[in-house]
Amino acid sequence: MHSVNRLRKMNVLNMLSKAKISLHLPKWLISLFVLFQSGFRGVSLGVRVVILDAEGAVYLVRHSYMKGWYLPGGGVERGETALEAAKREVAEEAGIQMTGIPELHGVFLYDGYAVPDHICCFIVRDGQWIPMDGANSNGASGDGEIVEGAFFAPEALPDGATAATRARIKEIIEDGPVDDQWLRRA
């Protein structure tokens, strides 16, 4: 009987959520509830995209809110496929429009946050993308999220390129074994 009552309470919360009915709870309590619930419910899903030009250089971005150089990417939004998220993130962060279907390099587990994250990593090769009209020449995004973006030769990645970024590029360029962890901890 206890589990039936618990299910009824969860169903009521789900119905209120879907009906967009507010219980006027403080934001900190809602945030805590979401974090608590997601910790028991599973994982989040994100995407990263390796964009290669004709010379084999890789496009990396620097964010305004965290240090280092990263592959363009971000979270998959509700109702969006991983491929749609990859296309959106590449447009937003790199000013690049995908014209072909990217190759799925792998699906990786990143267990570095409170909630584990799965990351779909795609490869977009030369001939499968074009620069978008109005893209900033220094790679900065109009919304201030990306402060710089540029192509780098794989053997000359910038200081601050993250270990996970370097690992994915090495796997692709050297056609080596693919690790199932986004960032392998020693």
Backbone as CSV, one residue per row, in Angstrom:
resi,resn,N_x,N_y,N_z,CA_x,CA_y,CA_z,C_x,C_y,C_z
1,MET,0.824,-1.194,0.000,0.000,0.000,0.000,0.867,1.257,0.000
2,HIS,1.993,1.171,0.726,2.890,2.326,0.792,3.384,2.726,-0.599
3,SER,3.760,1.748,-1.429,4.254,2.055,-2.771,3.149,2.621,-3.657
4,VAL,1.895,2.210,-3.439,0.770,2.760,-4.210,0.591,4.231,-3.884
5,ASN,0.652,4.595,-2.598,0.532,6.004,-2.205,1.680,6.829,-2.773
6,ARG,2.875,6.256,-2.760,4.036,6.959,-3.318,3.840,7.214,-4.808
7,LEU,3.343,6.202,-5.535,3.085,6.367,-6.967,2.021,7.419,-7.213
8,ARG,0.981,7.454,-6.390,-0.066,8.476,-6.547,0.512,9.876,-6.364
9,LYS,1.370,10.039,-5.341,1.996,11.342,-5.106,2.853,11.748,-6.300
10,MET,3.635,10.810,-6.833,4.478,11.109,-7.992,3.622,11.459,-9.201
11,ASN,2.515,10.738,-9.399,1.623,11.040,-10.522,1.020,12.425,-10.381
12,VAL,0.649,12.812,-9.155,0.100,14.148,-8.930,1.148,15.197,-9.268
13,LEU,2.385,14.997,-8.812,3.454,15.949,-9.131,3.691,16.023,-10.633
14,ASN,3.679,14.882,-11.311,3.856,14.873,-12.765,2.722,15.604,-13.467
15,MET,1.469,15.391,-13.017,0.324,16.072,-13.639,0.407,17.580,-13.420
16,LEU,0.788,17.992,-12.201,0.939,19.423,-11.929,2.020,20.024,-12.811
17,SER,3.094,19.285,-12.969,4.191,19.752,-13.807,3.750,19.913,-15.257
18,LYS,3.053,18.912,-15.789,2.599,18.968,-17.178,1.555,20.052,-17.387
19,ALA,0.736,20.302,-16.367,-0.303,21.329,-16.473,0.261,22.710,-16.186
20,LYS,1.541,22.764,-15.853,2.233,24.018,-15.549,1.574,24.745,-14.368
21,ILE,1.115,23.975,-13.391,0.524,24.535,-12.183,1.643,24.754,-11.180
22,SER,1.738,25.946,-10.677,2.801,26.294,-9.750,2.354,26.053,-8.316
23,LEU,3.242,25.508,-7.521,2.973,25.329,-6.098,3.584,26.473,-5.292
24,HIS,4.162,27.447,-5.946,4.804,28.607,-5.324,5.861,28.188,-4.315
25,LEU,6.710,27.264,-4.742,7.819,26.821,-3.916,9.026,27.701,-4.196
26,PRO,9.884,27.905,-3.203,11.095,28.698,-3.453,11.968,28.031,-4.517
27,LYS,12.651,28.866,-5.314,13.481,28.335,-6.401,14.565,27.397,-5.883
28,TRP,15.156,27.716,-4.740,16.213,26.859,-4.208,15.679,25.471,-3.889
29,LEU,14.422,25.386,-3.436,13.836,24.092,-3.119,13.551,23.293,-4.387
30,ILE,13.086,23.989,-5.413,12.837,23.331,-6.699,14.149,22.821,-7.281
31,SER,15.203,23.648,-7.229,16.516,23.235,-7.739,17.035,22.017,-6.986
32,LEU,16.871,22.023,-5.688,17.308,20.894,-4.876,16.523,19.634,-5.239
33,PHE,15.212,19.780,-5.445,14.366,18.645,-5.823,14.798,18.081,-7.173
34,VAL,15.043,18.957,-8.142,15.444,18.507,-9.478,16.789,17.789,-9.410
35,LEU,17.743,18.347,-8.670,19.048,17.705,-8.524,18.908,16.344,-7.845
36,PHE,18.122,16.295,-6.784,17.901,15.045,-6.059,17.241,14.013,-6.958
37,GLN,16.206,14.428,-7.684,15.471,13.511,-8.548,16.353,13.012,-9.690
38,SER,17.115,13.910,-10.310,17.946,13.497,-11.439,19.075,12.577,-10.990
39,GLY,19.528,12.733,-9.754,20.568,11.865,-9.242,20.121,10.416,-9.130
40,PHE,18.841,10.201,-8.966,18.307,8.849,-8.857,17.683,8.363,-10.150
41,ARG,17.438,9.268,-11.067,16.682,8.916,-12.261,17.565,8.503,-13.421
42,GLY,18.786,8.911,-13.452,19.595,8.508,-14.589,20.669,9.510,-14.926
43,VAL,20.821,9.764,-16.208,21.923,10.575,-16.703,21.402,11.670,-17.616
44,SER,22.258,12.652,-17.859,21.924,13.663,-18.857,22.600,13.274,-20.177
45,LEU,22.230,13.949,-21.242,22.780,13.649,-22.564,23.308,14.926,-23.191
46,GLY,24.524,14.852,-23.707,25.134,15.984,-24.378,25.756,15.555,-25.691
47,VAL,26.211,16.540,-26.453,26.871,16.278,-27.732,28.147,17.108,-27.814
48,ARG,29.118,16.597,-28.539,30.324,17.330,-28.938,30.565,16.982,-30.395
49,VAL,31.149,17.938,-31.131,31.338,17.737,-32.567,32.775,18.063,-32.950
50,VAL,33.419,17.110,-33.613,34.760,17.304,-34.162,34.564,17.786,-35.592
51,ILE,34.894,19.068,-35.844,34.748,19.668,-37.173,36.130,19.718,-37.811
52,LEU,36.279,19.058,-38.953,37.567,19.000,-39.651,37.500,19.805,-40.938
53,ASP,38.568,20.570,-41.217,38.624,21.289,-42.492,39.402,20.459,-43.516
54,ALA,39.631,21.027,-44.703,40.271,20.290,-45.804,41.690,19.838,-45.458
55,GLU,42.380,20.574,-44.586,43.747,20.216,-44.199,43.785,19.294,-42.982
56,GLY,42.634,18.945,-42.441,42.584,18.082,-41.265,42.661,18.822,-39.947
57,ALA,42.580,20.161,-39.999,42.575,20.943,-38.764,41.221,20.791,-38.072
58,VAL,41.229,20.960,-36.754,40.043,20.758,-35.918,39.593,22.096,-35.343
59,TYR,38.270,22.328,-35.362,37.712,23.565,-34.821,37.472,23.412,-33.322
60,LEU,38.031,24.337,-32.534,37.844,24.355,-31.085,37.289,25.701,-30.651
61,VAL,36.612,25.709,-29.511,36.037,26.943,-28.971,36.509,27.154,-27.536
62,ARG,36.530,28.432,-27.155,36.815,28.829,-25.775,35.571,29.517,-25.228
63,HIS,35.045,29.024,-24.113,33.828,29.572,-23.515,34.141,30.738,-22.580
64,SER,33.152,31.581,-22.360,33.321,32.709,-21.449,33.218,32.279,-19.988
65,TYR,32.638,31.122,-19.721,32.345,30.719,-18.347,33.197,29.558,-17.831
66,MET,34.113,29.036,-18.653,35.027,27.996,-18.165,36.329,28.052,-18.949
67,LYS,37.404,27.639,-18.290,38.728,27.705,-18.898,38.937,26.552,-19.859
68,GLY,39.757,26.787,-20.855,40.166,25.729,-21.764,39.539,25.822,-23.140
69,TRP,40.049,24.992,-24.035,39.554,24.865,-25.401,38.800,23.545,-25.511
70,TYR,37.644,23.602,-26.135,36.744,22.455,-26.207,36.262,22.231,-27.634
71,LEU,35.778,21.028,-27.881,35.020,20.770,-29.100,33.669,21.454,-28.936
72,PRO,33.108,22.047,-30.001,31.780,22.655,-29.872,30.758,21.610,-29.441
73,GLY,29.808,22.031,-28.640,28.765,21.110,-28.206,28.003,21.636,-27.017
74,GLY,27.110,20.810,-26.519,26.283,21.194,-25.380,25.227,20.146,-25.106
75,GLY,24.222,20.541,-24.349,23.181,19.617,-23.931,22.122,19.376,-24.992
76,VAL,21.540,18.192,-24.931,20.405,17.848,-25.789,19.153,18.321,-25.063
77,GLU,18.359,19.137,-25.735,17.157,19.684,-25.118,15.983,18.720,-25.250
78,ARG,15.000,18.907,-24.396,13.800,18.067,-24.420,13.171,18.102,-25.814
79,GLY,12.850,16.922,-26.349,12.217,16.816,-27.659,13.185,16.897,-28.830
80,GLU,14.468,16.957,-28.555,15.491,17.113,-29.581,16.309,15.825,-29.671
81,THR,16.660,15.417,-30.884,17.548,14.267,-31.039,18.991,14.722,-30.835
82,ALA,19.881,13.773,-30.630,21.300,14.108,-30.484,21.823,14.770,-31.754
83,LEU,21.391,14.298,-32.918,21.824,14.894,-34.183,21.326,16.335,-34.308
84,GLU,20.077,16.582,-33.948,19.543,17.950,-33.987,20.313,18.854,-33.030
85,ALA,20.641,18.340,-31.855,21.414,19.119,-30.886,22.801,19.435,-31.429
86,ALA,23.433,18.463,-32.085,24.760,18.688,-32.662,24.703,19.797,-33.707
87,LYS,23.717,19.753,-34.583,23.573,20.791,-35.611,23.337,22.158,-34.977
88,ARG,22.474,22.214,-33.971,22.169,23.482,-33.300,23.403,24.030,-32.593
89,GLU,24.098,23.189,-31.855,25.268,23.647,-31.106,26.386,24.127,-32.028
90,VAL,26.603,23.432,-33.134,27.636,23.847,-34.091,27.273,25.203,-34.699
91,ALA,26.007,25.409,-34.994,25.568,26.707,-35.528,25.752,27.801,-34.481
92,GLU,25.334,27.531,-33.237,25.419,28.534,-32.178,26.857,28.841,-31.776
93,GLU,27.676,27.817,-31.619,29.016,28.013,-31.066,30.092,28.260,-32.111
94,ALA,29.905,27.751,-33.318,30.962,27.855,-34.328,30.547,28.665,-35.548
95,GLY,29.272,29.012,-35.669,28.818,29.723,-36.866,28.944,28.863,-38.109
96,ILE,28.752,27.560,-37.940,28.907,26.601,-39.033,27.600,25.842,-39.216
97,GLN,27.204,25.688,-40.470,26.006,24.914,-40.792,26.427,23.562,-41.349
98,MET,25.919,22.508,-40.747,26.196,21.165,-41.269,25.364,20.945,-42.524
99,THR,26.013,20.471,-43.578,25.306,20.198,-44.836,25.202,18.706,-45.116
100,GLY,25.909,17.921,-44.358,25.860,16.466,-44.512,25.550,15.821,-43.182
101,ILE,25.381,14.538,-43.209,25.100,13.803,-41.977,26.430,13.430,-41.340
102,PRO,26.653,13.867,-40.106,27.926,13.562,-39.459,28.021,12.093,-39.067
103,GLU,29.245,11.669,-38.888,29.523,10.300,-38.438,29.515,10.289,-36.910
104,LEU,28.890,9.285,-36.325,28.924,9.135,-34.872,30.242,8.470,-34.494
105,HIS,31.084,9.216,-33.794,32.382,8.675,-33.364,32.209,7.730,-32.177
106,GLY,31.317,8.081,-31.267,31.094,7.234,-30.101,30.163,7.884,-29.107
107,VAL,29.707,7.085,-28.162,28.909,7.568,-27.040,29.738,7.292,-25.795
108,PHE,29.995,8.338,-25.038,30.942,8.281,-23.934,30.255,8.591,-22.611
109,LEU,30.762,8.004,-21.539,30.294,8.314,-20.196,31.248,9.314,-19.572
110,TYR,30.692,10.415,-19.070,31.470,11.357,-18.272,30.843,11.376,-16.889
111,ASP,31.579,10.877,-15.920,31.056,10.750,-14.564,31.700,11.777,-13.642
112,GLY,31.910,12.982,-14.147,32.612,13.994,-13.376,31.720,14.953,-12.625
113,TYR,30.426,14.949,-12.883,29.491,15.845,-12.207,28.657,15.053,-11.219
114,ALA,27.777,15.742,-10.497,26.873,15.066,-9.563,25.979,14.083,-10.308
115,VAL,25.574,14.455,-11.518,24.742,13.585,-12.347,25.597,13.105,-13.519
116,PRO,25.731,11.794,-13.715,26.527,11.299,-14.846,25.992,11.829,-16.174
117,ASP,26.874,11.978,-17.123,26.535,12.553,-18.417,26.993,11.598,-19.511
118,HIS,26.126,11.328,-20.469,26.536,10.610,-21.674,26.742,11.650,-22.766
119,ILE,27.810,11.504,-23.516,28.152,12.461,-24.567,28.247,11.723,-25.893
120,CYS,27.447,12.165,-26.865,27.528,11.652,-28.239,28.523,12.537,-28.978
121,CYS,29.573,11.942,-29.495,30.592,12.700,-30.215,30.470,12.402,-31.706
122,PHE,30.251,13.453,-32.487,30.091,13.337,-33.931,31.322,13.883,-34.643
123,ILE,31.542,13.431,-35.876,32.610,13.948,-36.735,31.963,14.561,-37.965
124,VAL,32.339,15.807,-38.266,31.876,16.491,-39.473,33.115,16.809,-40.298
125,ARG,33.243,16.153,-41.418,34.434,16.304,-42.259,34.244,17.416,-43.282
126,ASP,35.365,17.861,-43.846,35.320,18.884,-44.891,34.357,18.440,-45.989
127,GLY,33.561,19.373,-46.474,32.573,19.060,-47.500,31.203,18.769,-46.908
128,GLN,31.133,18.639,-45.574,29.861,18.399,-44.896,29.405,19.613,-44.096
129,TRP,30.093,20.739,-44.281,29.711,21.942,-43.559,30.088,23.180,-44.360
130,ILE,29.416,24.283,-44.065,29.730,25.584,-44.666,29.651,26.647,-43.570
131,PRO,30.456,27.723,-43.703,30.333,28.815,-42.733,28.988,29.517,-42.922
132,MET,28.377,29.911,-41.842,27.095,30.612,-41.915,27.329,32.082,-42.226
133,ASP,26.392,32.694,-42.928,26.466,34.131,-43.187,26.469,34.881,-41.857
134,GLY,27.322,35.870,-41.755,27.372,36.695,-40.554,28.175,36.099,-39.414
135,ALA,28.855,34.979,-39.643,29.666,34.375,-38.579,30.838,35.295,-38.270
136,ASN,31.148,35.465,-37.002,32.223,36.331,-36.554,33.572,35.735,-36.963
137,SER,34.467,36.561,-37.495,35.749,36.059,-38.006,36.652,35.491,-36.910
138,ASN,36.487,35.941,-35.651,37.315,35.391,-34.573,36.625,34.242,-33.850
139,GLY,35.470,33.825,-34.360,34.760,32.694,-33.785,33.905,33.012,-32.582
140,ALA,33.894,34.269,-32.136,33.086,34.625,-30.970,31.603,34.587,-31.329
141,SER,30.795,34.093,-30.391,29.351,34.050,-30.634,28.726,35.381,-30.242
142,GLY,27.618,35.699,-30.857,26.932,36.957,-30.583,26.345,37.034,-29.185
143,ASP,26.107,35.884,-28.554,25.494,35.881,-27.225,26.514,35.937,-26.090
144,GLY,27.801,35.956,-26.412,28.841,36.052,-25.394,29.264,34.728,-24.788
145,GLU,28.645,33.615,-25.197,29.013,32.309,-24.640,30.405,31.895,-25.104
146,ILE,30.680,32.088,-26.399,31.971,31.715,-26.974,32.788,32.982,-27.184
147,VAL,33.997,33.015,-26.590,34.841,34.201,-26.738,35.824,34.070,-27.886
148,GLU,36.071,32.832,-28.317,37.014,32.617,-29.408,36.810,31.219,-29.977
149,GLY,37.011,31.100,-31.273,36.944,29.804,-31.933,37.874,29.820,-33.130
150,ALA,38.542,28.696,-33.383,39.490,28.650,-34.492,39.828,27.204,-34.836
151,PHE,40.385,27.031,-36.052,40.886,25.723,-36.476,42.337,25.575,-36.031
152,PHE,42.684,24.380,-35.565,44.042,24.075,-35.124,44.474,22.747,-35.729
153,ALA,45.736,22.686,-36.145,46.293,21.409,-36.594,46.322,20.472,-35.388
154,PRO,46.004,19.194,-35.577,45.978,18.260,-34.443,47.300,18.178,-33.680
155,GLU,48.407,18.395,-34.374,49.709,18.339,-33.700,50.080,19.670,-33.052
156,ALA,49.248,20.692,-33.205,49.534,22.013,-32.644,48.307,22.579,-31.929
157,LEU,47.694,21.760,-31.092,46.521,22.222,-30.345,46.945,23.293,-29.351
158,PRO,46.068,24.238,-29.036,46.445,25.329,-28.138,46.622,24.852,-26.700
159,ASP,47.437,25.602,-25.950,47.530,25.347,-24.514,46.119,25.480,-23.951
160,GLY,45.768,24.620,-23.065,44.431,24.684,-22.486,43.419,23.793,-23.180
161,ALA,43.815,23.140,-24.278,42.900,22.162,-24.882,42.716,21.052,-23.855
162,THR,41.485,20.730,-23.543,41.214,19.781,-22.461,41.697,18.375,-22.809
163,ALA,41.906,17.577,-21.771,42.365,16.198,-21.964,41.357,15.393,-22.780
164,ALA,40.071,15.590,-22.527,39.043,14.864,-23.285,39.044,15.296,-24.746
165,THR,39.225,16.588,-24.997,39.301,17.092,-26.371,40.484,16.455,-27.090
166,ARG,41.636,16.461,-26.438,42.834,15.851,-27.028,42.635,14.355,-27.290
167,ALA,41.991,13.666,-26.362,41.771,12.222,-26.519,40.876,11.916,-27.716
168,ARG,39.777,12.684,-27.887,38.875,12.429,-29.020,39.577,12.716,-30.340
169,ILE,40.356,13.793,-30.402,41.069,14.139,-31.636,42.090,13.053,-31.964
170,LYS,42.817,12.589,-30.954,43.813,11.531,-31.171,43.146,10.256,-31.687
171,GLU,42.016,9.868,-31.098,41.299,8.672,-31.555,40.928,8.780,-33.028
172,ILE,40.487,9.969,-33.432,40.009,10.160,-34.807,41.171,10.259,-35.787
173,ILE,42.153,11.084,-35.481,43.274,11.310,-36.394,44.112,10.043,-36.560
174,GLU,44.360,9.340,-35.455,45.197,8.134,-35.511,44.387,6.877,-35.781
175,ASP,43.074,7.029,-35.920,42.173,5.889,-36.138,42.462,4.794,-35.116
176,GLY,42.649,5.254,-33.871,42.990,4.329,-32.798,41.775,3.818,-32.057
177,PRO,42.014,3.049,-30.999,40.898,2.522,-30.214,40.126,3.657,-29.541
178,VAL,38.814,3.469,-29.430,37.941,4.477,-28.841,37.643,4.079,-27.401
179,ASP,37.943,4.975,-26.478,37.659,4.749,-25.063,36.176,5.015,-24.819
180,ASP,35.546,4.300,-23.908,34.133,4.547,-23.632,33.925,5.611,-22.556
181,GLN,35.015,6.089,-21.953,34.957,7.156,-20.955,35.339,8.470,-21.616
182,TRP,34.570,9.533,-21.376,34.895,10.832,-21.948,36.241,11.306,-21.428
183,LEU,36.470,11.108,-20.156,37.730,11.510,-19.537,38.184,10.373,-18.639
184,ARG,39.247,9.722,-19.019,39.770,8.585,-18.255,40.591,9.130,-17.102
185,ARG,40.202,8.782,-15.906,40.939,9.225,-14.713,42.008,8.188,-14.375
186,ALA,43.187,8.680,-14.034,44.312,7.771,-13.728,44.137,7.091,-12.398
